[in-house]
Each structure stands twice: as structure tokens, then as C-alpha cells.
DNA sequence: CTTGACCTTCCCATCTTTGGAAACCCTAGA
DNA sequence: TCTAGGGTTTCCAAAGATGGGAAGGTCAAG
């Protein structure tokens, strides 16, 4: 099976398969005499594992850990659970961050006429116009570097 | 006011101020004879605008639009509202995506012993083991390229 | 004048994914 | 057998926003 077939069978693009090999997430594929990569059913299994983990938002680093645990017959499920729960926490942190942005914007937009007139609380807020009630008190600016999640 | 002071006054790092100038989000700053960038109170006002928009998750492209509208005294608030609501929609799409990942993972984790034993539904799901009830039916893989939101 | 803090530009790294170019390989049809 | 097309290889670059650092110039205080 060459890389195109492996890609179709796993749902991982050929580009990404090469990339994953390059960065060491997956081992180097064996080659034909002419240099074409060759994949086995087992390789496709691994690629599917990677795609599912990717779909769940795991980073390459986390996938490396997960792949190692997957291959380790003597693994402790607590190790897997720890990674998963850490990721869930990161997802929830990110969601809260987005929620806060969305809430602020929705509030501002709800007070915006949205017609031909130029007055707009959204622009006003961004410009820092103190017009009485403030929507963003501020404390969500330095939310830290919780960017482990999401591309 | 030099770039360090403008940075402190606006909350935008000096690095980012230079970057925003380079990509054309903000106009080139005037310079002293020795080449130091010089900022006015007005410039700081603009930088604050940019920081607030950034904190709300707007992309550079969107900030460009917003800055243009801000400067346009004859703007229609509907234009601003449209951008804001589009961004809210993107935020909500992204949140739903994350929620789906988190839900799947939480479900899997709740069924994981999390002890020293190797059995683990999380690894099982990633490996594609069909063990009766499936948690991820699948239809959230090709969620599209909704990556306009978030860094 | 020296020192330390600041500024300048330039390059690199992050992280995942996509795109392209140039060259090579394989297979089917003429 | 030759050729056309599609698949494959590698390498380079881009994207988004931000951080880090090096090498060298500048400024203000002592």
C-alpha cells in the first residue's frame, strides 16, 4: 500500500503522514526500491489512531504519549486518564475564554442599532469610551498562555 | 513617547507594535533623527483599540476593518454589528467543536478505571476497537476549516 | 566617559496544515 | 516500445500571533 492508499484508508492526508513521520510521531515507513513509502495494515491502524486523537484535539506531543501507552501492554489506565482529563481541562479553559469574548460581544451587539447611523457601542467599547456602564471590566485580558489547545 | 512607553500605556508589547506596523495594521510611526519610533497620545489610543479588539479575539483582518470603521465618521453601525456577529458565530462554532471533543473525552474518561490496570476505553476508542457502544459516531471529523477564530 | 537601559533590524522558533515546484516512478493504452 | 497521466519523492514557503535573541546604535544619569 502506498501513501495515497494509506491516506484514503486512514483519513490522514499524505502531506500529514509525511509530516508525522518527519517529526517522529510515527516511525519511518519502509520503502520500495524506487523510494515509495509502503504501508501495512498495521501502519494504517496507527494512522487511524492518530487521526482519532487529532479529531479529539490532542496535540502531537500528547499523541506521542498516547501512542506509547497504546503500545505498552502493561500501561496503567490512570496514565491515559490523566492525559485525557488534562486535555479536557484545557478544552474547558479555552471554552470559557471564548464564552467570555462571545458574551461581551453579544451584549455590545444587542445594544447596537445596526442601522445606517454611525453610533455603535461596539466601536465605542473598543475605543475605550467611558459611557457609563462598562461591559468589559477588564480582568479577562491576561488570561495567560493557555494555548495548548487548538490549532 | 518611544515604543516602550507606548507599549506600557497601551498594553501591546513592543514586539507586537512593530509587527502590527510591519503588516500594515497600523501606520508607520514617525521617527526621531536617530531612528527611534515616536508615538503620540492618538497613536496610543489606536493601540488600545487594537488591544481591546485582540482581547475579544478579532483577527488582524477583522481589526483592520474595525479600525477603518472607527475612523469613518460616516460609518453605518450595521457594518460594525455584522463583523461582531460574524465573529460571535465563529466563536460559537469553535466552542461547539471544543464541547464535542470535551464531551466525548469526559464520557470515555468516566468509564476508565484510572488505576494500575491497562484496560482503558480511551485508548480503546482511539484504537478503533468496536466494543459495543460507540462514543464517537464520527460525524464531527470533517468540521471544516472554521479556524478563523483563535490563535 | 562609562554604564545600563533602551532602541533598531534581522533571524529563528512555535504549531499544524496546506500549497507548490521540480523531478522521478508506474501503469495503461496506442 | 513509447508516451501520457497520475502518483510519488524532496524541498521550500506560507499562514496566524507571539516570543526570544543577537548585534549594534542611542540616550540619560553619574
XYZ file of C-alpha atoms (C1' of nucleotides) in Angstrom:
362
model
C 0.000 0.000 0.000
C 1.493 3.340 -0.978
C 0.947 6.638 0.784
C -2.118 7.625 -1.206
C -3.941 4.439 -0.331
C -2.847 4.675 3.287
C -4.152 8.216 3.347
C -7.525 7.195 1.971
C -7.703 4.257 4.361
C -6.806 6.287 7.428
C -8.237 9.708 6.755
C -4.863 11.359 7.258
C -3.623 13.353 4.279
C -0.457 12.197 2.568
C 1.114 15.507 3.456
C 0.398 14.955 7.119
C 1.597 11.373 7.050
C 4.965 12.567 5.774
C 4.969 15.333 8.348
C 4.175 12.940 11.197
C 6.985 10.717 10.025
C 9.351 13.652 9.778
C 8.713 14.845 13.314
C 8.892 11.334 14.671
C 5.285 10.879 15.735
C 5.200 7.749 13.613
C 8.182 5.664 12.614
C 9.711 5.864 9.157
C 7.769 3.837 6.630
C 9.523 1.113 4.734
C 10.276 1.869 1.116
C 10.122 0.197 -2.252
C 13.332 0.004 -4.223
C 12.348 3.187 -6.018
C 11.772 5.077 -2.786
C 7.995 4.932 -2.488
C 6.739 4.619 1.057
C 4.964 1.360 1.794
C 2.337 0.903 4.485
C 0.942 -2.196 6.135
C -2.457 -2.710 7.660
C -0.822 -2.159 10.998
C 0.522 1.184 9.869
C -2.940 2.207 8.778
C -4.208 1.198 12.193
C -1.701 3.547 13.763
C -2.657 6.324 11.372
C -6.300 5.878 12.267
C -5.361 6.115 15.930
C -3.579 9.361 15.196
C -6.493 10.767 13.249
C -8.954 9.987 16.018
C -6.692 11.554 18.617
C -6.287 14.582 16.361
C -10.048 14.849 15.969
C -10.268 14.956 19.735
C -7.901 17.906 19.737
C -4.826 16.220 21.156
C -1.526 17.843 20.278
C 1.290 15.951 18.631
C 3.073 15.776 21.978
C 0.024 14.242 23.607
C -0.431 11.868 20.722
C 3.134 10.722 21.196
C 2.332 9.863 24.803
C -0.908 8.177 23.818
C 0.760 6.119 21.112
C 3.397 4.988 23.589
C 0.746 3.999 26.090
C -1.244 2.258 23.392
C 1.734 0.103 22.531
C 2.562 -0.534 26.184
C 0.628 -3.628 27.159
C 1.499 -3.035 30.794
C 0.238 0.545 30.844
C -1.748 1.910 33.740
C -5.099 3.264 32.620
C -4.560 6.045 35.123
C -1.845 7.418 32.861
C -4.220 7.572 29.932
C -6.951 9.049 32.060
C -4.619 11.726 33.355
C -3.766 12.852 29.832
C -7.398 12.851 28.796
C -8.528 14.786 31.848
C -5.737 17.295 31.432
C -6.886 17.827 27.900
C -10.499 18.179 28.958
C -9.435 20.848 31.431
C -7.571 22.694 28.701
C -10.599 22.460 26.419
C -12.813 23.848 29.126
C -10.418 26.672 29.870
C -10.421 27.600 26.218
C -14.179 27.371 26.032
C -14.583 29.702 28.970
C -12.260 32.147 27.313
C -14.286 32.050 24.108
C -17.505 32.269 26.055
C -16.338 35.421 27.742
C -15.487 37.002 24.406
C -18.782 35.948 22.912
C -20.773 37.191 25.893
C -19.139 40.584 25.748
C -19.692 40.867 22.025
C -23.266 39.696 22.195
C -24.034 42.229 24.861
C -22.437 45.011 22.868
C -24.137 43.926 19.665
C -27.514 43.796 21.355
C -27.133 47.471 22.193
C -26.096 48.365 18.664
C -28.795 49.779 16.422
C -27.295 48.054 13.435
C -28.684 50.604 11.031
C -27.232 53.369 8.937
C -26.333 55.561 11.893
C -22.686 55.695 12.986
C -23.284 55.399 16.754
C -22.163 51.997 17.886
C -21.402 50.680 21.355
C -19.112 48.059 19.872
C -16.795 50.626 18.339
C -17.286 52.707 21.459
C -16.120 49.926 23.715
C -13.090 49.211 21.556
C -12.239 52.887 21.524
C -12.434 52.893 25.314
C -15.201 55.437 25.551
C -16.381 55.517 29.137
C -20.084 55.904 28.578
C -21.449 54.887 31.945
C -21.968 51.168 32.177
C -18.895 49.299 31.101
C -19.265 45.878 29.642
C -15.748 44.558 29.901
C -14.443 45.330 33.380
C -11.111 44.097 32.221
C -10.000 41.063 34.203
C -10.015 38.770 31.220
C -7.132 40.312 29.373
C -4.197 38.473 30.860
C -5.778 35.064 30.753
C -2.363 33.518 30.437
C -0.855 31.277 27.870
C -3.444 28.549 27.883
C -2.855 27.914 24.223
C -2.003 24.260 24.480
C -5.368 23.530 22.963
C -6.479 24.071 19.407
C -4.668 24.799 16.303
C 6.834 58.836 23.646
C 9.008 55.942 22.471
C 7.875 52.398 21.813
C 8.452 51.175 25.364
C 6.246 53.854 26.847
C 3.611 53.346 24.173
C 3.693 49.649 24.944
C 3.223 50.235 28.671
C 0.473 52.749 28.005
C -1.430 50.530 25.590
C -0.799 47.038 26.841
C 0.548 45.946 23.466
C 4.095 44.580 23.558
C 6.781 46.461 21.682
C 7.305 43.384 19.560
C 3.681 43.365 18.555
C 3.603 47.088 17.872
C 6.439 46.654 15.399
C 4.696 43.622 13.934
C 1.404 45.472 13.516
C 3.258 48.272 11.801
C 5.065 45.823 9.556
C 1.919 44.104 8.358
C 0.153 47.414 7.919
C -2.474 47.115 10.626
C -1.253 50.434 11.987
C 0.549 53.108 10.017
C 4.304 53.584 10.272
C 5.255 55.565 13.348
C 7.174 58.767 12.938
C 10.812 58.605 13.889
C 13.359 60.662 15.751
C 16.502 61.657 13.908
C 18.219 58.607 15.347
C 15.535 56.244 14.131
C 13.541 55.712 17.323
C 9.814 55.305 16.787
C 7.758 58.124 18.310
C 4.150 57.757 19.409
C 1.510 60.346 20.167
C -1.436 60.111 22.524
C -3.534 59.412 19.473
C -1.306 56.517 18.495
C -1.679 55.067 21.957
C -5.419 55.399 21.603
C -5.241 53.341 18.432
C -3.027 50.760 20.094
C -5.509 50.445 22.950
C -8.266 49.923 20.398
C -6.226 47.165 18.838
C -5.527 45.534 22.175
C -9.191 45.501 23.134
C -10.161 44.048 19.778
C -7.434 41.447 20.167
C -8.699 40.570 23.634
C -12.080 39.955 22.072
C -10.479 37.505 19.689
C -10.694 39.508 16.493
C -8.184 38.613 13.826
C -5.833 41.140 12.303
C -8.014 41.216 9.187
C -11.083 41.995 11.256
C -9.188 44.588 13.248
C -8.263 46.275 10.004
C -11.938 46.537 9.127
C -12.829 47.742 12.591
C -10.116 50.383 12.587
C -11.332 51.632 9.242
C -14.884 51.842 10.529
C -13.696 53.521 13.700
C -12.052 56.262 11.690
C -15.001 56.596 9.355
C -17.289 59.145 10.927
C -19.989 58.282 8.431
C -19.927 54.569 9.133
C -23.076 52.524 9.420
C -23.325 50.765 12.756
C -24.770 47.842 10.825
C -21.326 47.245 9.332
C -19.772 47.025 12.765
C -22.552 44.837 14.032
C -22.176 42.497 11.103
C -18.488 41.973 11.869
C -19.188 41.457 15.543
C -21.973 38.996 14.926
C -19.927 37.105 12.410
C -17.219 36.797 14.986
C -19.679 35.670 17.637
C -20.877 32.982 15.268
C -17.302 31.841 14.698
C -16.682 31.782 18.439
C -19.774 29.706 18.979
C -18.857 27.304 16.218
C -15.463 26.840 17.801
C -16.998 26.377 21.223
C -19.310 23.709 19.950
C -16.391 21.945 18.377
C -14.479 22.008 21.650
C -17.564 20.978 23.565
C -17.962 17.944 21.393
C -14.373 16.931 21.993
C -14.695 17.503 25.716
C -17.961 15.595 25.937
C -16.503 12.605 24.154
C -13.431 12.620 26.337
C -15.356 13.069 29.552
C -17.587 10.185 28.678
C -14.635 7.975 27.856
C -12.760 9.041 30.965
C -15.755 8.366 33.169
C -15.674 4.759 32.002
C -11.951 4.455 32.612
C -10.896 2.799 35.839
C -7.931 5.090 36.128
C -5.969 2.574 38.155
C -2.984 0.376 37.502
C -4.808 -1.893 35.074
C -4.162 -1.471 31.337
C -7.794 -1.689 30.188
C -8.881 1.735 29.080
C -11.852 2.802 26.961
C -9.996 5.954 25.942
C -7.188 4.043 24.305
C -9.772 1.590 23.038
C -11.736 4.296 21.299
C -8.625 5.785 19.737
C -7.569 2.359 18.557
C -10.976 1.943 16.964
C -11.958 -1.097 18.972
C -15.606 -1.757 18.375
C -16.648 -2.781 21.850
C -20.389 -2.393 21.640
C -21.447 1.137 22.435
C -19.518 3.654 20.436
C -18.991 7.069 21.851
C -17.910 8.997 18.798
C -20.292 8.174 15.984
C -17.997 10.038 13.716
C -19.774 12.985 12.112
C -17.568 15.557 13.733
C -14.394 14.782 11.883
C -14.734 16.978 8.852
C -15.934 20.004 10.714
C -14.401 22.190 8.049
C -11.888 24.930 8.175
C -13.514 27.073 10.790
C -10.177 28.245 12.019
C -10.773 31.917 11.659
C -11.147 32.137 15.389
C -8.461 31.803 17.993
C -4.781 31.895 17.850
C 33.483 58.957 29.583
C 31.214 54.961 31.216
C 27.401 52.240 32.286
C 22.997 50.413 31.911
C 18.710 50.658 29.875
C 16.584 51.347 25.827
C 16.063 51.209 20.816
C 16.978 49.364 15.955
C 16.847 45.459 12.433
C 17.210 40.693 11.321
C 16.691 35.868 12.049
C 14.616 31.969 14.244
C 11.014 29.170 16.656
C 6.492 27.955 17.769
C 2.361 24.522 15.651
C -0.295 22.199 12.216
C -1.597 22.162 7.719
C -1.625 23.338 3.019
C 0.354 24.685 -1.368
C 3.573 24.488 -4.911
C 7.721 23.212 -7.827
C 10.918 20.070 -9.939
C 11.999 15.607 -10.599
C 11.122 10.779 -10.577
C 8.132 6.397 -10.920
C 4.451 3.411 -12.507
C 0.882 1.704 -15.348
C -2.241 1.589 -19.175
C -3.116 2.454 -23.776
C -1.524 3.189 -28.716
C 8.191 0.339 -27.208
C 6.901 4.820 -26.457
C 4.000 8.171 -24.233
C 0.671 10.367 -21.349
C -1.345 10.798 -16.917
C -1.278 10.377 -12.366
C 1.104 9.174 -8.179
C 5.329 9.869 -5.522
C 9.628 11.968 -3.850
C 12.013 16.051 -1.609
C 12.423 20.826 -0.594
C 10.695 25.397 0.234
C 7.230 28.545 1.758
C 3.157 30.272 3.720
C -0.275 31.046 7.350
C -1.610 33.035 12.296
C 0.285 35.741 16.502
C 3.820 35.910 19.515
C 8.263 35.268 21.812
C 13.315 35.013 22.004
C 17.729 36.511 20.998
C 21.851 38.574 18.704
C 24.470 42.528 17.071
C 24.823 47.200 17.117
C 23.268 52.141 17.812
C 21.369 55.737 21.320
C 20.240 58.137 25.397
C 20.483 59.804 30.083
C 22.460 59.677 34.520
C 26.527 59.534 37.253
